[in-house]
mmCIF file of C-alpha atoms and ligand atoms in Angstrom:
data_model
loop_
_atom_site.group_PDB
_atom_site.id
_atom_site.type_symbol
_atom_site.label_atom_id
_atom_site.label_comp_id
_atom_site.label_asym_id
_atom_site.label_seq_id
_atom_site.Cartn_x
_atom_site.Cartn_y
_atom_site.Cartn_z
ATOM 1 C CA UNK A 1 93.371 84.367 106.454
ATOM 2 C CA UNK A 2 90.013 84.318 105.783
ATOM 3 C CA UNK A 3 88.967 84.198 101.714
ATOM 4 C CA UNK A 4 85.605 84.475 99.910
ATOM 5 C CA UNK A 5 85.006 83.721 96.790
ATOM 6 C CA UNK A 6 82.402 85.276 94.891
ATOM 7 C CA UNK A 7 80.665 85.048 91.745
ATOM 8 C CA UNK A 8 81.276 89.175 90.150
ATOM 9 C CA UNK A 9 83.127 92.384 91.257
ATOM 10 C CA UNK A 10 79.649 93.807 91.858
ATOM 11 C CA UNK A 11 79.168 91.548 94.244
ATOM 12 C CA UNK A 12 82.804 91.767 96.326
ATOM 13 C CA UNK A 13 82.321 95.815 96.311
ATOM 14 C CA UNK A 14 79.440 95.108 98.788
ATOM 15 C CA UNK A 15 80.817 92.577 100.674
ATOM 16 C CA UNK A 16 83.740 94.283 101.288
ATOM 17 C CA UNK A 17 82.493 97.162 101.195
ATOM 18 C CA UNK A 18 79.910 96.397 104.431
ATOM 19 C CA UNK A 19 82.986 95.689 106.267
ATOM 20 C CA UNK A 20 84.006 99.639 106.019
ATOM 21 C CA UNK A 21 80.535 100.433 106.828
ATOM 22 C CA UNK A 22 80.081 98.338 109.654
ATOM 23 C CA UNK A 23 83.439 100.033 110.970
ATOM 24 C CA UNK A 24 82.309 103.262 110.450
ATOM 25 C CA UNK A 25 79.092 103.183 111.957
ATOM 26 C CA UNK A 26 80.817 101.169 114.958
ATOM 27 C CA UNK A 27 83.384 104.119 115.401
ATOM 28 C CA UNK A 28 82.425 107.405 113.679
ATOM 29 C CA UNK A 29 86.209 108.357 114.089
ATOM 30 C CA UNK A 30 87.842 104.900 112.181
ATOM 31 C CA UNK A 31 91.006 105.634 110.523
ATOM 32 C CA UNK A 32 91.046 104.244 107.160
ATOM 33 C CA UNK A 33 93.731 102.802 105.313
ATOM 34 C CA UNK A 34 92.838 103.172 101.787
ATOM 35 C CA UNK A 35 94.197 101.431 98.081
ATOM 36 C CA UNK A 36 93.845 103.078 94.697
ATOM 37 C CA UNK A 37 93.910 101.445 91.227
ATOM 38 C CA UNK A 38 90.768 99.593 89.554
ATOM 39 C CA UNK A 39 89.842 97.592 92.568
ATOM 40 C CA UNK A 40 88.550 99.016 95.132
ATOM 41 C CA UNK A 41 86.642 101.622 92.601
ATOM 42 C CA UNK A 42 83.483 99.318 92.815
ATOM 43 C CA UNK A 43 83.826 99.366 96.412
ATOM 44 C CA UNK A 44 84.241 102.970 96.470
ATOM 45 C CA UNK A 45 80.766 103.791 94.190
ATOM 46 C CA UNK A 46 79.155 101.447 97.112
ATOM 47 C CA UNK A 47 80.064 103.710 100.015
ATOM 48 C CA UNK A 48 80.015 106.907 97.836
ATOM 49 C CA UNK A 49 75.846 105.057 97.518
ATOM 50 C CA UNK A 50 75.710 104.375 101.521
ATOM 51 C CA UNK A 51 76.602 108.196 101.803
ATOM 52 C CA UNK A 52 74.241 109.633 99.573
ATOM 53 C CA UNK A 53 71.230 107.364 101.218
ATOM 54 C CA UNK A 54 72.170 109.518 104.451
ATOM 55 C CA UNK A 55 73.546 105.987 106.426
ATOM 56 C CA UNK A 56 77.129 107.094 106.306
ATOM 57 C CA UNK A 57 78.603 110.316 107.838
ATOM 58 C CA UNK A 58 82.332 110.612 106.964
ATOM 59 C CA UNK A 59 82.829 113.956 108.992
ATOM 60 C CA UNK A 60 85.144 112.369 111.609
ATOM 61 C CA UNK A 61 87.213 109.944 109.420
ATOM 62 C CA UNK A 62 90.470 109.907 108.550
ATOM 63 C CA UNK A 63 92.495 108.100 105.926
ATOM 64 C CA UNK A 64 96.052 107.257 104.988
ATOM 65 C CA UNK A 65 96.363 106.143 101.378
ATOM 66 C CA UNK A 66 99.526 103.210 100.836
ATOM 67 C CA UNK A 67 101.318 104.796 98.160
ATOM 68 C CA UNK A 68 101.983 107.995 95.581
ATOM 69 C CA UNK A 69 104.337 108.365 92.626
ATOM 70 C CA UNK A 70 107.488 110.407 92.991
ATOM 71 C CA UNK A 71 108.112 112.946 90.399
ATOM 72 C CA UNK A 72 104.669 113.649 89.234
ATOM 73 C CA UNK A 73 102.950 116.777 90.475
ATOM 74 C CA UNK A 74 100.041 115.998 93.124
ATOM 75 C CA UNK A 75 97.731 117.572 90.897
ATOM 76 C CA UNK A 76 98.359 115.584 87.810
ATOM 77 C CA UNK A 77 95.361 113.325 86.471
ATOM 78 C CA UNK A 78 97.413 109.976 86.952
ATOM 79 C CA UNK A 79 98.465 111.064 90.747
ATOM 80 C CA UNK A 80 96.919 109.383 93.675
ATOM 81 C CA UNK A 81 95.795 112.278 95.170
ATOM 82 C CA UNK A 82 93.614 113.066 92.154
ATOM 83 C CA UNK A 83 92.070 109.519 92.054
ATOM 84 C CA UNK A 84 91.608 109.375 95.374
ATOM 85 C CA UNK A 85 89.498 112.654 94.862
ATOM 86 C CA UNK A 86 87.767 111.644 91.871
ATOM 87 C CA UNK A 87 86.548 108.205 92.865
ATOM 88 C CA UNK A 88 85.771 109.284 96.953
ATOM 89 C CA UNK A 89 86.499 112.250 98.512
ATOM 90 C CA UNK A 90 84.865 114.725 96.100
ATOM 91 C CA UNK A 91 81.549 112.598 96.488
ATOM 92 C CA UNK A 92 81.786 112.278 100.629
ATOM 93 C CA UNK A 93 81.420 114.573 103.636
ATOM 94 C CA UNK A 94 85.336 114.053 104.633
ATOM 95 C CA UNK A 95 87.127 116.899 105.686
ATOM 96 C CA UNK A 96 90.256 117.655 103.452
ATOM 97 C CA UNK A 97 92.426 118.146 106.678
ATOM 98 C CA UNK A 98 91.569 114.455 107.585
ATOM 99 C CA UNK A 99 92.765 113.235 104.339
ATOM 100 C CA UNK A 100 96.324 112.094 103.832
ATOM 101 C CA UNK A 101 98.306 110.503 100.904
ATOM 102 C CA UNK A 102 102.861 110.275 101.631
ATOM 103 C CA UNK A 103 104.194 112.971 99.079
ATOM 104 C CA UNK A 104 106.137 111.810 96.712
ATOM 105 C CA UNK A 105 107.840 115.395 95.930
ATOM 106 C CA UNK A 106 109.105 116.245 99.280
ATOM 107 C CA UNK A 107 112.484 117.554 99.384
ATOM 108 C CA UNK A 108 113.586 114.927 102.004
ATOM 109 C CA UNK A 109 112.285 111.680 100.997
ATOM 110 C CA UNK A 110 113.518 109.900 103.995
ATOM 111 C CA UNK A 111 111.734 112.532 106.325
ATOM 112 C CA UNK A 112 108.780 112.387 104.854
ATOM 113 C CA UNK A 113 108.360 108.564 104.965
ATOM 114 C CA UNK A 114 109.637 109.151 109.118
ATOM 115 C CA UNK A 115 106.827 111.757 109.194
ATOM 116 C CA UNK A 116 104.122 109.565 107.667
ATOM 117 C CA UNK A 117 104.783 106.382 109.593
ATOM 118 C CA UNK A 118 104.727 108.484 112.980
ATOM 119 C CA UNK A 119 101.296 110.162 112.109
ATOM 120 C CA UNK A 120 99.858 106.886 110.985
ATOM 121 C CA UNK A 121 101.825 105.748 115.279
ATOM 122 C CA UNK A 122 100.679 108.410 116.730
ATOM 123 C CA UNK A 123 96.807 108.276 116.440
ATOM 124 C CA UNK A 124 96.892 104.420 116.866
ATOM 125 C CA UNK A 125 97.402 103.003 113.784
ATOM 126 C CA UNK A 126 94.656 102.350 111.157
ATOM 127 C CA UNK A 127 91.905 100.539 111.981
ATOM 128 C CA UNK A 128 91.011 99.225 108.706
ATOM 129 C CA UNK A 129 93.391 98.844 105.443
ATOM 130 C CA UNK A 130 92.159 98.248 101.882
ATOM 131 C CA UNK A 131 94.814 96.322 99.485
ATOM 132 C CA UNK A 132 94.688 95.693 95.903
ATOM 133 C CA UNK A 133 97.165 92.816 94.592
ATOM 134 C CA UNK A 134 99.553 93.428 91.581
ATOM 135 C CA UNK A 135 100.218 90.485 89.207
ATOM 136 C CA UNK A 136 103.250 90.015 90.343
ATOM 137 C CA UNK A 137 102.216 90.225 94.559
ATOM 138 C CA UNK A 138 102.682 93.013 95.260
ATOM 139 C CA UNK A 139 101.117 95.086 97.958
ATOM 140 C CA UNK A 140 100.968 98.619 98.126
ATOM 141 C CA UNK A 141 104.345 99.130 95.486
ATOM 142 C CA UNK A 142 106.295 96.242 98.170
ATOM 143 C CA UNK A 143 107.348 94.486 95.392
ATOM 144 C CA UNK A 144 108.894 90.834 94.889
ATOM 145 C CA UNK A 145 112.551 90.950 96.388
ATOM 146 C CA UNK A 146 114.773 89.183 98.879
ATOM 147 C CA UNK A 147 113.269 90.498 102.158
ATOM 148 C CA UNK A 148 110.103 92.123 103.280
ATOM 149 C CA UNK A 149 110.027 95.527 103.854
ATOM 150 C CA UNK A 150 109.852 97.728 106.822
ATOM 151 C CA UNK A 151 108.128 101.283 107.235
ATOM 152 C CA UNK A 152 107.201 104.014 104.574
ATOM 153 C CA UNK A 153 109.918 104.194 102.022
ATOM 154 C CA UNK A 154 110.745 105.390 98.556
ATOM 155 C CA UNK A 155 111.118 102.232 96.169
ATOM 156 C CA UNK A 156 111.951 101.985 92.351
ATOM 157 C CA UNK A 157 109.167 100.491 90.412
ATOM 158 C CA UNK A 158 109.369 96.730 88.469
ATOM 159 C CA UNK A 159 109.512 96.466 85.260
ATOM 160 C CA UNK A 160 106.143 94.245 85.570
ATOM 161 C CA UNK A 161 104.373 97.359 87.591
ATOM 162 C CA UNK A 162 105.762 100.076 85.156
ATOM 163 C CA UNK A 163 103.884 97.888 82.425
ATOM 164 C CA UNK A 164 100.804 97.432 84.203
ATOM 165 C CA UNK A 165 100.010 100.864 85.378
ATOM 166 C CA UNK A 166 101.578 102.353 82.031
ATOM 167 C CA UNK A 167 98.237 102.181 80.070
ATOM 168 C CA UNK A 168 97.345 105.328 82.061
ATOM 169 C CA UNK A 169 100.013 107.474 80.875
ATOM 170 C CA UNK A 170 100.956 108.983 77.630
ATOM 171 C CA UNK A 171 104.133 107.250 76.178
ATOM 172 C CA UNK A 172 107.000 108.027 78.541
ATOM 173 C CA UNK A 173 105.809 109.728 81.462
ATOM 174 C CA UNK A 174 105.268 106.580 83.348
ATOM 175 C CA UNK A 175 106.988 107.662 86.520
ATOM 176 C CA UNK A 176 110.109 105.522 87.690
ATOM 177 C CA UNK A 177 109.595 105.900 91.364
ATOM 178 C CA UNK A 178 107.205 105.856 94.150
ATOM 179 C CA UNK A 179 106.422 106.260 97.450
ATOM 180 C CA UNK A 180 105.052 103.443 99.815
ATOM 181 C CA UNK A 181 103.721 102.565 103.116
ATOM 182 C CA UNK A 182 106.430 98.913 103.735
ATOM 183 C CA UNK A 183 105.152 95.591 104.474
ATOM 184 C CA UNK A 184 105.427 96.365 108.195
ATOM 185 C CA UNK A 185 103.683 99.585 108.191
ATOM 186 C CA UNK A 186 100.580 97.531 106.117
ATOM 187 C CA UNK A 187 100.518 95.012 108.572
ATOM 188 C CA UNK A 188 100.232 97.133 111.968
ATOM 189 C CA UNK A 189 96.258 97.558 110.677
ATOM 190 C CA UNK A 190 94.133 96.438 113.148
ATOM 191 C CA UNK A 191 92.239 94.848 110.155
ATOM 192 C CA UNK A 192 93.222 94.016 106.622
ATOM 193 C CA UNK A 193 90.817 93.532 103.764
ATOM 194 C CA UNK A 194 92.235 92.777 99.949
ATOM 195 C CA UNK A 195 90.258 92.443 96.508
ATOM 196 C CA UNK A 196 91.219 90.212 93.571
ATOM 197 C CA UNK A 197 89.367 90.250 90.714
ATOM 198 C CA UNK A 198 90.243 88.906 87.100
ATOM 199 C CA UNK A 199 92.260 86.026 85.217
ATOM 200 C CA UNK A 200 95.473 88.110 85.887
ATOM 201 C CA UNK A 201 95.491 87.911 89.189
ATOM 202 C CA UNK A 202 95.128 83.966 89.557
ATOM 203 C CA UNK A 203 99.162 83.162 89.965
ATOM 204 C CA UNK A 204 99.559 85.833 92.320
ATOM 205 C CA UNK A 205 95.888 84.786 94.693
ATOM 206 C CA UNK A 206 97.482 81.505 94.403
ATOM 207 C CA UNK A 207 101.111 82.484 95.818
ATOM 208 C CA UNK A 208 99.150 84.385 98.702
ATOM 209 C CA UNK A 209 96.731 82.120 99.654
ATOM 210 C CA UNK A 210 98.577 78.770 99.192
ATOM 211 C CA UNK A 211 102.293 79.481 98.604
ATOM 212 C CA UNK A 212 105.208 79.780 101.769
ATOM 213 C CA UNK A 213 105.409 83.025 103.272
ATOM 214 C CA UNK A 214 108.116 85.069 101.418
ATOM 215 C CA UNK A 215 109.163 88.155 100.164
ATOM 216 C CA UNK A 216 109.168 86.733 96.272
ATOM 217 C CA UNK A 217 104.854 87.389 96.824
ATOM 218 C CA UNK A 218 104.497 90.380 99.537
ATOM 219 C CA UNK A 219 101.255 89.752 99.835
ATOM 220 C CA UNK A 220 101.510 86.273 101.685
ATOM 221 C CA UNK A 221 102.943 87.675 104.445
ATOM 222 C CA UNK A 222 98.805 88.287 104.941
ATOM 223 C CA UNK A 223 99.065 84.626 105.823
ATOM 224 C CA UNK A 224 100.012 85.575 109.211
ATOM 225 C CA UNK A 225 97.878 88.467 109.667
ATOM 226 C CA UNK A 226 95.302 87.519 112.917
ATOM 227 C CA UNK A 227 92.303 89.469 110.925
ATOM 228 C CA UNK A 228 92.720 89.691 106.899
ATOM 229 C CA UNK A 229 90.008 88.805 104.475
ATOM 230 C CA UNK A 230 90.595 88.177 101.294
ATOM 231 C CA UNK A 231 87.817 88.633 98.464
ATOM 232 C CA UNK A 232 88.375 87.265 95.030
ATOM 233 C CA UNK A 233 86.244 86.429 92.220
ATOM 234 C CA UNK A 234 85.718 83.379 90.201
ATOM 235 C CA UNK A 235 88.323 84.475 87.761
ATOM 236 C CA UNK A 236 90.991 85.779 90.309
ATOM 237 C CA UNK A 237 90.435 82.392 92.742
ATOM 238 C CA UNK A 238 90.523 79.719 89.763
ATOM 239 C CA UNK A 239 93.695 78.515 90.951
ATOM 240 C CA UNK A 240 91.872 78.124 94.777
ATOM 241 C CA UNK A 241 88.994 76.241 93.298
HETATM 242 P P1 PGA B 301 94.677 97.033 90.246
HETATM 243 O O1 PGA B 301 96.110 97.102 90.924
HETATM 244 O O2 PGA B 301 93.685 97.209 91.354
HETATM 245 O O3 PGA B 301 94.660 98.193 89.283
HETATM 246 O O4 PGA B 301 94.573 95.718 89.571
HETATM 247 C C1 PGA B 301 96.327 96.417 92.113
HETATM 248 C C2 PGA B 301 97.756 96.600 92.524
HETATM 249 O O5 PGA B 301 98.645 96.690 91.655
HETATM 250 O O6 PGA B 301 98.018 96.648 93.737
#
């Protein structure tokens, strides 16, 4: 595991965000693992920037987001698919075909989570993953519990989760459910690179970085990752320092 600290977000969206590029230009046709919720937005406005200077050509790329809520219609303002579009692939040359989030209406749940884990297989697995860390350790919606998860699956949010990501819905329509890549489809990327950033994430960069290796903290199974970087600010590292 490989962790940098530094000083402001601003600062971690370019960092981390030089990794993408550096992929991208390496491989014009990277497959791209990619994380929703406030952190990797910064990161997001920095290659949205590399784009627009001409230095970044999307055309070829393809990307597999880690999760979507069940039960909310892909169009809604609080889906995935819409942030996704809002805060990247409405500013970038990516082809719409190329873009690809698990649905978390389909009929057969259990299909669909087959389906997505075989696509994801069958063009050799992304090359780069972005992760986000909840409060509690999660990764992706792999949330605390008594083993680590396996493939693409359709979990029941925690009460912690429901709480965090409420603020974004009116009262009550926090969906119950979600759909998300497992533990063991996140750690088939070739490369894995997470951002931390804030006070509330201290316990939880702590239990990664520095805790044992179990499924009570998801994300320190990153501990035996050959190639993850971790970024975290000042804040989200206090515990580290
Ligand atoms: P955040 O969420 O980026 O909105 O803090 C991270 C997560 O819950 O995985």
């Amino acid at each position: 595991m490989d962790v940098r600290i530094l000083d402001t977000a601003d600062q971690i969206a370019v960092a981390a965000g030089e990794l993408f590029v550096r992929q991208i230009k390496t491989n014009p046709q990277t497959i791209l693992g990619l994380a929703t919720g406030a952190s990797p937005v910064k990161m997001y406005q920095y290659l949205i920037s590399q784009y627009r200077n001409g230095y970044l050509d999307f055309s070829k790329v393809k990307t597999y987001n880690l999760d979507e809520y069940c039960d909310l219609p892909r169009d809604d303002k609080n889906s995935y698919y819409t942030f996704m579009h809002e805060n990247l692939f409405n500013h970038i040359n990516i082809k719409e075909e190329n873009v690809h989030l698990p649905n978390g209406n389909a009929p057969d749940m259990a299909a669909e989570c087959a389906s997505y884990d075989k696509m994801i297989a069958d063009i050799g697995g992304v090359d780069i993953q972005l992760l986000g860390i909840g409060t509690n350790g999660h990764i992706g919606f792999n949330e605390p519990a008594d083993t680590f998860t396996e493939g693409t699956y359709k979990v029941k949010l925690t009460d912690s989760t429901i709480k965090s990501n409420s603020i974004y819905f009116d009262e009550g329509a926090m969906p119950r459910f979600a759909v998300t890549m497992g533990v063991g489809t996140i750690m088939t990327a070739k490369k894995i690179v997470l951002i931390a950033t804030g006070e509330s994430k201290q316990n939880a960069v702590y239990a990664m970085v520095r805790g044992e290796v179990t499924p009570h903290c998801p994300a320190s199974i990153l501990q035996q990752h050959p190639d993850a970087v971790i970024f975290a600010d000042r804040a989200a590292a206090a515990k580290l320092l």
